[in-house]
Short mmCIF file of C-alpha atoms in Angstrom, two decimals:
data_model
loop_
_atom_site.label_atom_id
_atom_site.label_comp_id
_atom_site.label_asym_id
_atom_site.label_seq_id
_atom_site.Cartn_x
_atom_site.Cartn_y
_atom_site.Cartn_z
CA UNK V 26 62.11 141.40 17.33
CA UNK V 27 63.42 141.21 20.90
CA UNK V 28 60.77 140.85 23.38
CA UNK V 29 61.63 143.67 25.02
CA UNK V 30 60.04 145.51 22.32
CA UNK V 31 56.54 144.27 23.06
CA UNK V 32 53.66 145.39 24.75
CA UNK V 33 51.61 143.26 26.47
CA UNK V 34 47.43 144.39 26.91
CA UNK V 35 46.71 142.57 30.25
CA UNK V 36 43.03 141.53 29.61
CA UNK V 37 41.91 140.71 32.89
CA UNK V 38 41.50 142.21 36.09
CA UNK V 39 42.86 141.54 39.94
CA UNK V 40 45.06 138.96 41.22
CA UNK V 41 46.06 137.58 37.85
CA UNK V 42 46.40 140.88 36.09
CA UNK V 43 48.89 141.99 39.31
CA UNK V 44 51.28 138.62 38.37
CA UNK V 45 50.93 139.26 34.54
CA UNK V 46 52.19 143.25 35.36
CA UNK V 47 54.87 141.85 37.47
CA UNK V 48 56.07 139.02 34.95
CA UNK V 49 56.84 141.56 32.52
CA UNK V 50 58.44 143.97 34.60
CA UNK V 51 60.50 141.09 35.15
CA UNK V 52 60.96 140.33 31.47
CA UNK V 53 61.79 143.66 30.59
CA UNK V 54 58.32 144.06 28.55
CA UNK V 55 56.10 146.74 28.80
CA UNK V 56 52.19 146.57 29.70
CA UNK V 57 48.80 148.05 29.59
CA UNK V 58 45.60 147.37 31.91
CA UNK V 59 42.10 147.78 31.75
CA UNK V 60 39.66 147.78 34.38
CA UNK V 61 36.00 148.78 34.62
CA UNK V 62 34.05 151.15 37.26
CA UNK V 63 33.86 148.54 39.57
CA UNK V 64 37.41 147.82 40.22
CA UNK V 65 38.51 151.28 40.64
CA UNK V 66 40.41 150.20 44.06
CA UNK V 67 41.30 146.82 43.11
CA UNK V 68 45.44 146.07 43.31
CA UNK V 69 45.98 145.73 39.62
CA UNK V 70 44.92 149.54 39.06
CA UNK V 71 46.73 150.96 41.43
CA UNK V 72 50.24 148.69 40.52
CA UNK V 73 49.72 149.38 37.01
CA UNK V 74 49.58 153.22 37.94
CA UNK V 75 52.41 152.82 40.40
CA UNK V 76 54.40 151.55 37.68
CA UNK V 77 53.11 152.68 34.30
CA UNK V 78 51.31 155.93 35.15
CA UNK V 79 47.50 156.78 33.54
CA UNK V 80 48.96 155.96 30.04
CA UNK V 81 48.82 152.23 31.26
CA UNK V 82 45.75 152.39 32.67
CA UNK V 83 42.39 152.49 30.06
CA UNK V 84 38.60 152.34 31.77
CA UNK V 85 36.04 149.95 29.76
CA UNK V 86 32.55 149.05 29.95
CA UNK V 87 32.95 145.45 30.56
CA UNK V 88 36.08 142.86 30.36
CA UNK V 89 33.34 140.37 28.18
CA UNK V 90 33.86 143.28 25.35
CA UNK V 91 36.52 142.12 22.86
CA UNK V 92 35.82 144.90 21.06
CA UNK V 93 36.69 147.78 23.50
CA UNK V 94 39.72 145.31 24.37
CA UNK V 95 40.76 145.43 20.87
CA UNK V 96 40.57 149.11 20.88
CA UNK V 97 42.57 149.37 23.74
CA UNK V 98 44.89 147.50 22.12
CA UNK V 99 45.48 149.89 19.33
CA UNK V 100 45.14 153.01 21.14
CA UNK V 101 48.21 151.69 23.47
CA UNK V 102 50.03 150.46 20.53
CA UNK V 103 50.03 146.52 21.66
CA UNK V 104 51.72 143.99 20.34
CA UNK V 105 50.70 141.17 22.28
CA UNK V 106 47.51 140.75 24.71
CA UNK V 107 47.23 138.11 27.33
CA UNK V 108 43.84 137.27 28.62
CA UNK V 109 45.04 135.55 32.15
CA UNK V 110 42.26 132.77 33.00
CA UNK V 111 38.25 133.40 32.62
CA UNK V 112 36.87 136.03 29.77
CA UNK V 113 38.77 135.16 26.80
CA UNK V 114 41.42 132.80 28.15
CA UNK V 115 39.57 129.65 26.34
CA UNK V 116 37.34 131.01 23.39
CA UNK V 117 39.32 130.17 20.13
CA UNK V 118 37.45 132.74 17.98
CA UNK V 119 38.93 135.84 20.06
CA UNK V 120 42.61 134.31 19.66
CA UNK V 121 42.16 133.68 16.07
CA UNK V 122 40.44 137.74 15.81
CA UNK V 123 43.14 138.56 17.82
CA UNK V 124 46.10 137.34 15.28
CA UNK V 125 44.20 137.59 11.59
CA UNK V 126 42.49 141.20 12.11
CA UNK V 127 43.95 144.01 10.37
CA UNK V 128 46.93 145.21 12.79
CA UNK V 129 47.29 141.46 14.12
CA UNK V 130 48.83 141.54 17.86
CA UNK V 131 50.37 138.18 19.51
CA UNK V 132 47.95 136.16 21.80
CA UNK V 133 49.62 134.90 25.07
CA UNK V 134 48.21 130.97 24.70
CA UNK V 135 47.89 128.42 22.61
CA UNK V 136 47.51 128.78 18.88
CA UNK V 137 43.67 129.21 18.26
CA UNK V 138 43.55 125.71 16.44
CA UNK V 139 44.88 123.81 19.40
CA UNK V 140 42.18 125.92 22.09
CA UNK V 141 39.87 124.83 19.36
CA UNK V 142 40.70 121.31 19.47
CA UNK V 143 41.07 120.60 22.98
CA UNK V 144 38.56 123.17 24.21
CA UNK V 145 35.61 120.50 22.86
CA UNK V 146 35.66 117.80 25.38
CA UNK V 147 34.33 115.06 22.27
CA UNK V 148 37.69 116.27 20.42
CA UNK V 149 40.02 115.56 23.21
CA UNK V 150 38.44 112.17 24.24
CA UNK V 151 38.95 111.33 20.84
CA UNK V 152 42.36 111.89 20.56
CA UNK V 153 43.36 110.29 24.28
CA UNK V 154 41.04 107.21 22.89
CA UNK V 155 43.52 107.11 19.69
CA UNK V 156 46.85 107.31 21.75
CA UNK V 157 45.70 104.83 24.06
CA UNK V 158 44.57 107.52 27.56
CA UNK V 159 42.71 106.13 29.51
CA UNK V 160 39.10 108.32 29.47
CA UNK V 161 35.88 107.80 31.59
CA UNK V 162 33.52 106.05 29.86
CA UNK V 163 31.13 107.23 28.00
CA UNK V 164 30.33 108.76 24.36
CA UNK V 165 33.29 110.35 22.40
CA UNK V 166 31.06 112.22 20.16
CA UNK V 167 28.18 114.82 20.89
CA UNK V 168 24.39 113.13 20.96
CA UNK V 169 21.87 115.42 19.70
CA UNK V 170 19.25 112.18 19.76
CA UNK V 171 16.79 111.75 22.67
CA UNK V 172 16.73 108.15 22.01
CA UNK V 173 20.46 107.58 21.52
CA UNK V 174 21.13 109.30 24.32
CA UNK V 175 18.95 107.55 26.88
CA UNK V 176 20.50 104.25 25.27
CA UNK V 177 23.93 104.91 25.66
CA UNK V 178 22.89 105.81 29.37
CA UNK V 179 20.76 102.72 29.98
CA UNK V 180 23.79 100.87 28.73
CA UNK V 181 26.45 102.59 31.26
CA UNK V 182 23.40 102.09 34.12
CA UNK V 183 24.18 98.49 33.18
CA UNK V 184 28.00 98.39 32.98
CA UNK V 185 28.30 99.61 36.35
CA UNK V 186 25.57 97.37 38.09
CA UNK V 187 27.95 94.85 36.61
CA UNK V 188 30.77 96.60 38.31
CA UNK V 189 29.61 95.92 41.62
CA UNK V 190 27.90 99.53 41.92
CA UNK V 191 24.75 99.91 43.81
CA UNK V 192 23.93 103.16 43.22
CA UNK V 193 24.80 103.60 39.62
CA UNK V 194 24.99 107.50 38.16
CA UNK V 195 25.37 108.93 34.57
CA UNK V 196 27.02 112.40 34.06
CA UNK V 197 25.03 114.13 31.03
CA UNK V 198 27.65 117.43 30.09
CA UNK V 199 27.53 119.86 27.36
CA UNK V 200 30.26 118.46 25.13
CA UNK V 201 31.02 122.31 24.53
CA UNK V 202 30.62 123.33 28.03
CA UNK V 203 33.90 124.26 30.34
CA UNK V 204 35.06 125.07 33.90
CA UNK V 205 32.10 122.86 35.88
CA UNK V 206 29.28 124.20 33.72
CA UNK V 207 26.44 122.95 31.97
CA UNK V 208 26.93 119.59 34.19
CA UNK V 209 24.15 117.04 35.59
CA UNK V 210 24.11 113.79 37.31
CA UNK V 211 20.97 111.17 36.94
CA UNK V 212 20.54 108.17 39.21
CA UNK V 213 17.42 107.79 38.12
CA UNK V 214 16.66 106.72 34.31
CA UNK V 215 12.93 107.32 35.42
CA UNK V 216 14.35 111.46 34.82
CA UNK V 217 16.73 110.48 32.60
CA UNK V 218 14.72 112.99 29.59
CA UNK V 219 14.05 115.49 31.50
CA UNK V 220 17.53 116.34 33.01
CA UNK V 221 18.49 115.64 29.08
CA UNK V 222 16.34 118.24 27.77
CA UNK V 223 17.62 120.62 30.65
CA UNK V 224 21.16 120.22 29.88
CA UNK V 225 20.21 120.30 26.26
CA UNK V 226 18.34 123.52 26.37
CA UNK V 227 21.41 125.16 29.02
CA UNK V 228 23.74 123.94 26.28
CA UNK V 229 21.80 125.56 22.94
CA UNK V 230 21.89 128.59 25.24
CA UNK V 231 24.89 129.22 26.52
CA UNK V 232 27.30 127.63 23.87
CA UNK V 233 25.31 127.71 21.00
CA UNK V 234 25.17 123.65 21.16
CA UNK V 235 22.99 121.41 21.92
CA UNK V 236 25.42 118.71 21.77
CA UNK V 237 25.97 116.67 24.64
CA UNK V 238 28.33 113.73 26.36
CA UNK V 239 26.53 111.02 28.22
CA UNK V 240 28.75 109.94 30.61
CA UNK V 241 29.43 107.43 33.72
CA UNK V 242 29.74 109.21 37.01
CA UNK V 243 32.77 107.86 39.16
CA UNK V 244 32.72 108.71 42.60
CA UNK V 245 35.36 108.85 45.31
CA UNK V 246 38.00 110.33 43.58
CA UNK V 247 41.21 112.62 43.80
CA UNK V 248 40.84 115.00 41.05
CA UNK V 249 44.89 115.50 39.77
CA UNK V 250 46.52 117.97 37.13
CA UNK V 251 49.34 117.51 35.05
CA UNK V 252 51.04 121.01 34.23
CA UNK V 253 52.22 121.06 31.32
CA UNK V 254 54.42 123.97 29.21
CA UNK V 255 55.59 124.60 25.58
CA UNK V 256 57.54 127.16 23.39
CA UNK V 257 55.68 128.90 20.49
CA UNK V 258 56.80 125.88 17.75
CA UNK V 259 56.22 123.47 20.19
CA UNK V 260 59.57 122.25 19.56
CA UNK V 261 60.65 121.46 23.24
CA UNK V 262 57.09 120.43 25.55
CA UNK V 263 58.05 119.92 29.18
CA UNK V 264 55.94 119.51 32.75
CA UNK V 265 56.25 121.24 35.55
CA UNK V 266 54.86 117.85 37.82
CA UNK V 267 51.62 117.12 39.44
CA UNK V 268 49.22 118.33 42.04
CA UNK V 269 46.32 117.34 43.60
CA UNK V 270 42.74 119.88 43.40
CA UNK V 271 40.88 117.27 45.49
CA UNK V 272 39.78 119.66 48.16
CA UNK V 273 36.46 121.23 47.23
CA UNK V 274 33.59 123.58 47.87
CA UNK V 275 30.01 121.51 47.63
CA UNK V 276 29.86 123.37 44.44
CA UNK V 277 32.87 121.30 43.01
CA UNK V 278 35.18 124.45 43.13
CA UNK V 279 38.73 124.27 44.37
CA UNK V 280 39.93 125.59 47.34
CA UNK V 281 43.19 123.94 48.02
CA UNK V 282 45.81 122.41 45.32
CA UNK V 283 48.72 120.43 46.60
CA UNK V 284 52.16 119.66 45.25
CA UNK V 285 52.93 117.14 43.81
CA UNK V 286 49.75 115.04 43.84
CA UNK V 287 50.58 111.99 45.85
CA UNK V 288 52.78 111.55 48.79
CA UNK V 289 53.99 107.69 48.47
CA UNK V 290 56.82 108.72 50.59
CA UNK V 291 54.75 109.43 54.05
CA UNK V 292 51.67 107.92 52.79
CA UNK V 293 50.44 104.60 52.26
CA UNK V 294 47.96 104.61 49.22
CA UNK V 295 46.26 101.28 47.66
CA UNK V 296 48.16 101.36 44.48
CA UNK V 297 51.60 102.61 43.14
CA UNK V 298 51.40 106.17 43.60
CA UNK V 299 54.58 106.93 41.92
CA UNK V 300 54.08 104.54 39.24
CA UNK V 301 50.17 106.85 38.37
CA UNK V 302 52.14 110.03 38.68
CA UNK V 303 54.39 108.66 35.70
CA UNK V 304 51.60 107.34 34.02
CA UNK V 305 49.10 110.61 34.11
CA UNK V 306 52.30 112.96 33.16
CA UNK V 307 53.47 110.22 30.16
CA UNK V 308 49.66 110.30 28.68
CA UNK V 309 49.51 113.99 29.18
CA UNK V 310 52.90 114.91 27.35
CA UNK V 311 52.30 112.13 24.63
CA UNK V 312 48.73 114.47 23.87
CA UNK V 313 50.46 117.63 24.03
CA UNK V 314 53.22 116.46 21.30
CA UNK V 315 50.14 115.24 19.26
CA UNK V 316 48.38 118.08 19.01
CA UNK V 317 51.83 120.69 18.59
CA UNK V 318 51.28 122.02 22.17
CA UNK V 319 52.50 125.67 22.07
CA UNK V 320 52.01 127.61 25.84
CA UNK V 321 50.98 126.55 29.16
CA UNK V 322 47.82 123.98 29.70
CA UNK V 323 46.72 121.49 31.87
CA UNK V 324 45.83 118.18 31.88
CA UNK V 325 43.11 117.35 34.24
CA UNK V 326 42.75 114.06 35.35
CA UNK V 327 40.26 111.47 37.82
CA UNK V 328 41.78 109.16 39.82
CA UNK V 329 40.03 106.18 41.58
CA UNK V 330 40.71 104.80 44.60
CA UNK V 331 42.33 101.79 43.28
CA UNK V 332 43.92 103.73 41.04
CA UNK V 333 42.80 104.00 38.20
CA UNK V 334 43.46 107.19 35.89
CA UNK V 335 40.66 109.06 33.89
CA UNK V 336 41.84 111.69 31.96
CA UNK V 337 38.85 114.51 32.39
CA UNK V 338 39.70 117.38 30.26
CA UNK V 339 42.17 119.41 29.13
CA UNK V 340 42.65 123.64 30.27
CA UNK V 341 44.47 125.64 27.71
CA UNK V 342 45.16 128.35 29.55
CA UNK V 343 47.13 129.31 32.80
CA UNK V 344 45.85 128.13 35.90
CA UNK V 345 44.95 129.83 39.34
CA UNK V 346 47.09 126.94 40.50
CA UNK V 347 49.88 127.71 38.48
CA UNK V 348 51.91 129.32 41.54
CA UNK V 349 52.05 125.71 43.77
CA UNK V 350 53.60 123.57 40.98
CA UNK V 351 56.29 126.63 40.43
CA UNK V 352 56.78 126.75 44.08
CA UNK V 353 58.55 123.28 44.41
CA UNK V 354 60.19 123.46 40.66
CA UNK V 355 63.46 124.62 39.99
CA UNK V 356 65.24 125.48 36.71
CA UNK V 357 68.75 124.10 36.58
CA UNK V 358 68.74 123.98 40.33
CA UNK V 359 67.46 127.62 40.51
CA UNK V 360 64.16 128.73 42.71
CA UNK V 361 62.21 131.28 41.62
CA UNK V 362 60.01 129.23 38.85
CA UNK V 363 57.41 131.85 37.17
CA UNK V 364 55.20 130.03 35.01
CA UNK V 365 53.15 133.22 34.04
CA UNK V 366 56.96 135.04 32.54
CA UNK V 367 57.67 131.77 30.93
CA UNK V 368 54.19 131.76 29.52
CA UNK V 369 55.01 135.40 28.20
CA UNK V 370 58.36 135.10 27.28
CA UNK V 371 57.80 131.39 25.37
CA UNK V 372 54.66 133.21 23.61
CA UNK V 373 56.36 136.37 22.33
CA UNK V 374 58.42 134.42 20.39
CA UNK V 375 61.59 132.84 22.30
CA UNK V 376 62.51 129.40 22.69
CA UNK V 377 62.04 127.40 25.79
CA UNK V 378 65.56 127.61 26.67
CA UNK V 379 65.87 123.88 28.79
CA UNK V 380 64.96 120.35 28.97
CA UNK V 381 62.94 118.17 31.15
CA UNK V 382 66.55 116.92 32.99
CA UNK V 383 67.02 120.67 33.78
CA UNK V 384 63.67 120.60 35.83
CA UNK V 385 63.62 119.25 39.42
CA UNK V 386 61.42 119.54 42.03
CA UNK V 387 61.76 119.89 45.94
CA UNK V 388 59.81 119.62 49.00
CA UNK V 389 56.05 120.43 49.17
CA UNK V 390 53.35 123.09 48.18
CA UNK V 391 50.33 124.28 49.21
CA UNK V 392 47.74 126.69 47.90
CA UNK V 393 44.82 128.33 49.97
CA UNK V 394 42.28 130.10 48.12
CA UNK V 395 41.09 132.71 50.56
CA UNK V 396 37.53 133.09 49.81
CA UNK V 397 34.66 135.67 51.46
CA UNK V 398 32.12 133.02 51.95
CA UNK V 399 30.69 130.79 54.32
CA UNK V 400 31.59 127.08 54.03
CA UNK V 401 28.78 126.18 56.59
CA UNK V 402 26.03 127.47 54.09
CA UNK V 403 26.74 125.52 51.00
CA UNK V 404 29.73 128.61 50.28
CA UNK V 405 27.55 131.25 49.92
CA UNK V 406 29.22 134.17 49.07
CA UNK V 407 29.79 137.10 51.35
CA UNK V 408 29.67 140.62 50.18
CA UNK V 409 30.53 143.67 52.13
CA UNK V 410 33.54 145.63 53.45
CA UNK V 411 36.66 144.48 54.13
CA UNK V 412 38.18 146.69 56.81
CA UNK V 413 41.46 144.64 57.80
CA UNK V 414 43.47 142.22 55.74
CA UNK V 415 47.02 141.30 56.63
CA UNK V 416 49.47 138.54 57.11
CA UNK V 417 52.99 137.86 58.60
CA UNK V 418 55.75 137.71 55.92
CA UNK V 419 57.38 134.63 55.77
CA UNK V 420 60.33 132.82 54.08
CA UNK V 421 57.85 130.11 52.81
CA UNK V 422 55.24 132.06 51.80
CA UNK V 423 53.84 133.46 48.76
CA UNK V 424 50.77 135.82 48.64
CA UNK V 425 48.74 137.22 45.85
CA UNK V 426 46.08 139.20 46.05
CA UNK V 427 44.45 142.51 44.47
CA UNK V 428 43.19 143.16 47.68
CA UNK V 429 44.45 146.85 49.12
CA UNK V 430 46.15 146.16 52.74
CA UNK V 431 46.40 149.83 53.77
CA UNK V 432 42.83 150.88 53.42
CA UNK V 433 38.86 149.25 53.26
CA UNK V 434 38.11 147.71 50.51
CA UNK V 435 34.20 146.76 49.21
CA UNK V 436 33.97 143.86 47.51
CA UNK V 437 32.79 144.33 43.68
CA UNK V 438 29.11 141.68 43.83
CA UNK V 439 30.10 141.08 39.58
CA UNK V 440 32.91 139.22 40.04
CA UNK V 441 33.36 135.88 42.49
CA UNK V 442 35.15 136.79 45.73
CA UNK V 443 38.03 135.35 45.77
CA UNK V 444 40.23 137.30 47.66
CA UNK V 445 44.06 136.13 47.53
CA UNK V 446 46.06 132.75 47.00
CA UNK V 447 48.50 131.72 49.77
CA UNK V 448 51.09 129.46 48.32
CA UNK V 449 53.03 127.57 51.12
CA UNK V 450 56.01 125.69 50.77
CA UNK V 451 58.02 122.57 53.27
CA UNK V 452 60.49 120.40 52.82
CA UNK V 453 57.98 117.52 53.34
CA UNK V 454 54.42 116.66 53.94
CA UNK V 455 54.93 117.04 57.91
CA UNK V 456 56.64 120.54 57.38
CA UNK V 457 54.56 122.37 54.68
CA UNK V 458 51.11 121.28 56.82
CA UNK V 459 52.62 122.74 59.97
CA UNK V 460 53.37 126.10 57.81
CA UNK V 461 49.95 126.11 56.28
CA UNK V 462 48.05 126.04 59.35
CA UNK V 463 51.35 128.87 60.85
CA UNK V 464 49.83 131.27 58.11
CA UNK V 465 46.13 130.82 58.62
CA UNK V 466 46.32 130.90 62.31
CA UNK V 467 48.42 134.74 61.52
CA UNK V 468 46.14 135.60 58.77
CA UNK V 469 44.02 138.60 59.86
CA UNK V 470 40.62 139.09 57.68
CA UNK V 471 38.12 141.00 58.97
CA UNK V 472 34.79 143.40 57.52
CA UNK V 473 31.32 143.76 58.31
CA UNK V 474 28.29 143.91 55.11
CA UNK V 475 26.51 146.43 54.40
CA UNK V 476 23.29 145.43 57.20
CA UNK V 477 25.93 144.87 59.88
CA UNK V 478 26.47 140.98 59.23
CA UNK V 479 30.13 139.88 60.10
CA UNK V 480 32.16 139.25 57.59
CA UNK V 481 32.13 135.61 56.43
CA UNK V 482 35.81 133.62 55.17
CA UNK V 483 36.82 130.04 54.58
CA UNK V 484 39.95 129.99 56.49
CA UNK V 485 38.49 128.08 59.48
CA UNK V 486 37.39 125.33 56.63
CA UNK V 487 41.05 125.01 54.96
CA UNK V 488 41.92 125.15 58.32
CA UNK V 489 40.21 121.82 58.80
CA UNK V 490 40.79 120.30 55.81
CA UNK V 491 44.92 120.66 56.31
CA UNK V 492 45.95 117.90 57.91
CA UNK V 493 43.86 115.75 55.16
CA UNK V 494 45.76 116.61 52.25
CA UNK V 495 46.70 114.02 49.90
CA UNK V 496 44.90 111.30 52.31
CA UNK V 497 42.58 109.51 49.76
#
């Protein structure tokens, strides 16, 4: 079956819906959307009308509902369905519905044994542990027992006091948990149960496990990805480099990705920078061939000051940061990387097509999330009307957003408000800061709320935080 005789259900909604649309245009593969009642003006309905008419457009209830996508799916006569990143990107039982129900249809990701696998944190330190990956320390398995528990975290209390640490700090996670949640730190055993039970309860809750990781919290860090890409028989398993997510909100959400992840070339650091970069993409390639890799994923890693990699979990999905590692990779010496299409085209069925030595990388990247919120209030989000958004097009600039330019737009309060990635590229570290701060001085973002407040953005912040990149 050529690909071109697919159909891909686009089971998502703004920004990434708009690239998914526009990398199979590009592949030659057709495409249905969904949206719901609150996204009636957002980008992705209008390009997929634009482009497919109403037959490519179908209204649900809610893009949580695998059932209504499903249906969807067979009304539009599907043969594939990609669920972008969020929803069902990461939950192995809709991939494996997806391919074993009656009229099975192609899911865009990794095979539902490997999400499976490396979607449970105790899993994945496992395997690093038994290929020799560095991981933080900590329990490998899920502790269901009070006791055991506070053991394990009187013992890492200990190990770091030995360490040198003053203030020692355990991390106590939901071992099924993802994305940031169902996360505490304790710095004092004293509440060691109760934060325990908390985490525990969140845990049985929301993941239907009260299984948890006890581990030690390491602090002043860069947080680095590996990405990482495969064909369908994960027969040829390549990366597409580094980059560094170290610039956060309070809330531990990223707001600007660089690439690639050090700068040893402009920037003194207090180990070999080039040397971790090898090391962090070596351990992350060596897992991937373990485990029969089979789409895009990422490896996500802690790095300490001195150096010292931790690998921190593993995303099997695309990323919102796919765009600034494509942005400085070329293909057999060609520009124009598109992770998402080769996500697509890889998953429908054809082979990868090259070989690491036909991937290089130039210059620099940088990606802005452009946020309505208000850095100065621990990020709060802003909600209200946004009556001018525009930018200057430039040769080094990438934008994505599902955010309509040509009229007011009200921000939807059910999903977060992100509002568009700006991917920025240089020749060097000098270059792509100078273009970063060129684009947010030209961006124009304006609204006011519904009670007259403002409207509230986080360009002034990455505006600060610009000239810091890749500085430990």
């Amino acid at each position: 079956m050529d690909i071109s005789d697919n159909k891909v259900l686009v089971a998502n909604r703004g920004e990434i819906a708009i690239r998914i649309v526009q990398a199979c245009r590009k592949l030659g593969v057709g495409f249905v959307c969904v949206y719901t009642a609150e996204d009636e003006h957002s980008g992705h309905v209008r390009l997929a009308r634009e482009l497919g008419g109403e037959k490519s457009l179908y209204r649900i209830s809610s893009y949580h509902d695998a059932n209504e996508i499903l249906s969807v799916a067979d009304e539009s006569g599907a043969t594939a369905v990609h669920p972008g990143y969020g929803f069902f990107a990461e939950d192995y039982r809709f991939a494996r519905r997806v391919m074993q129900r009656d009229r099975g249809i192609i899911f865009i990701g990794p095979s539902w044994r490997v999400i499976r696998e490396l979607g449970d944190k105790i899993n994945t330190k496992r395997l690093a542990r038994s290929l020799g990956v560095p991981t933080v320390p900590g329990s490998d398995r899920p502790i269901y027992d009070e006791l055991e528990a506070e053991e394990l975290a009187y013992n890492l209390f200990n190990f770091q006091m030995e360490q040198g640490i003053k203030e020692p700090l355990v991390l106590i996670k939901a071992s099924a948990g993802g994305g940031g949640m169902g996360i505490e730190e304790v710095q004092d055993l004293d509440l060691f149960r109760s934060v325990y039970r908390r985490v525990r309860n969140y845990a049985a809750r929301q993941f239907k496990d009260e299984g948890v990781l006890i581990e030690q919290r390491i602090r002043d860090f860069n947080h680095l990805e590996v990405q990482i890409l495969a064909d369908r028989n994960a027969k040829s398993i390549v990366h597409f480099g580094t980059r560094n997510c170290s610039i956060q909100s309070t809330g531990l959400q990223k707001r600007v990705e660089i690439a690639p992840g050090f700068d040893p070339s402009s920037i003194q650091y207090n180990f070999d920078a080039q040397k971790l970069l090898d090391d962090i993409t070596g351990y992350s390639l060596a897992m991937a061939e373990k485990v029969g890799y089979d789409s895009v994923g990422t490896w996500e890693w802690i790095v300490t000051r001195d150096g010292h990699p931790y690998l921190m979990e593993v995303n099997t999905r695309i990323q919102v940061e796919n765009g600034v590692s494509a942005t400085i990779a070329r293909i057999k010496g060609q520009k124009g990387v598109d992770l998402i299409a080769e996500q697509i085209r890889t998953g429908l069925g054809e082979p990868l097509g090259y070989t690491q030595a036909d991937i290089t990388f130039e210059g620099m990247g940088i990606e802005y999330r452009i946020i309505a919120e208000d850095p100065d209030n621990g990020f709060s989000p802003w909600v209200g009307k946004i009556e001018d958004f525009g930018w200057k097009d430039r040769p080094w600039l990438g934008m994505h957003t599902h955010i309509p330019t040509d009229q007011p737009y009200d921000i939807p309060t059910e999903f977060d408000p992100n509002l568009a990635l700006g991917i920025v590229w240089g020749k060097d570290i000098e270059e792509v800061r100078k273009n970063g701060l060129e684009f947010l001085d030209d961006l124009r973002l304006d609204g006011i709320s519904a009670t007259g407040v403002k409207m509230k953005s986080n360009i002034e912040f990455l505006r600060r935080k610009t000239p810091q990149i890749l500085k430990f």
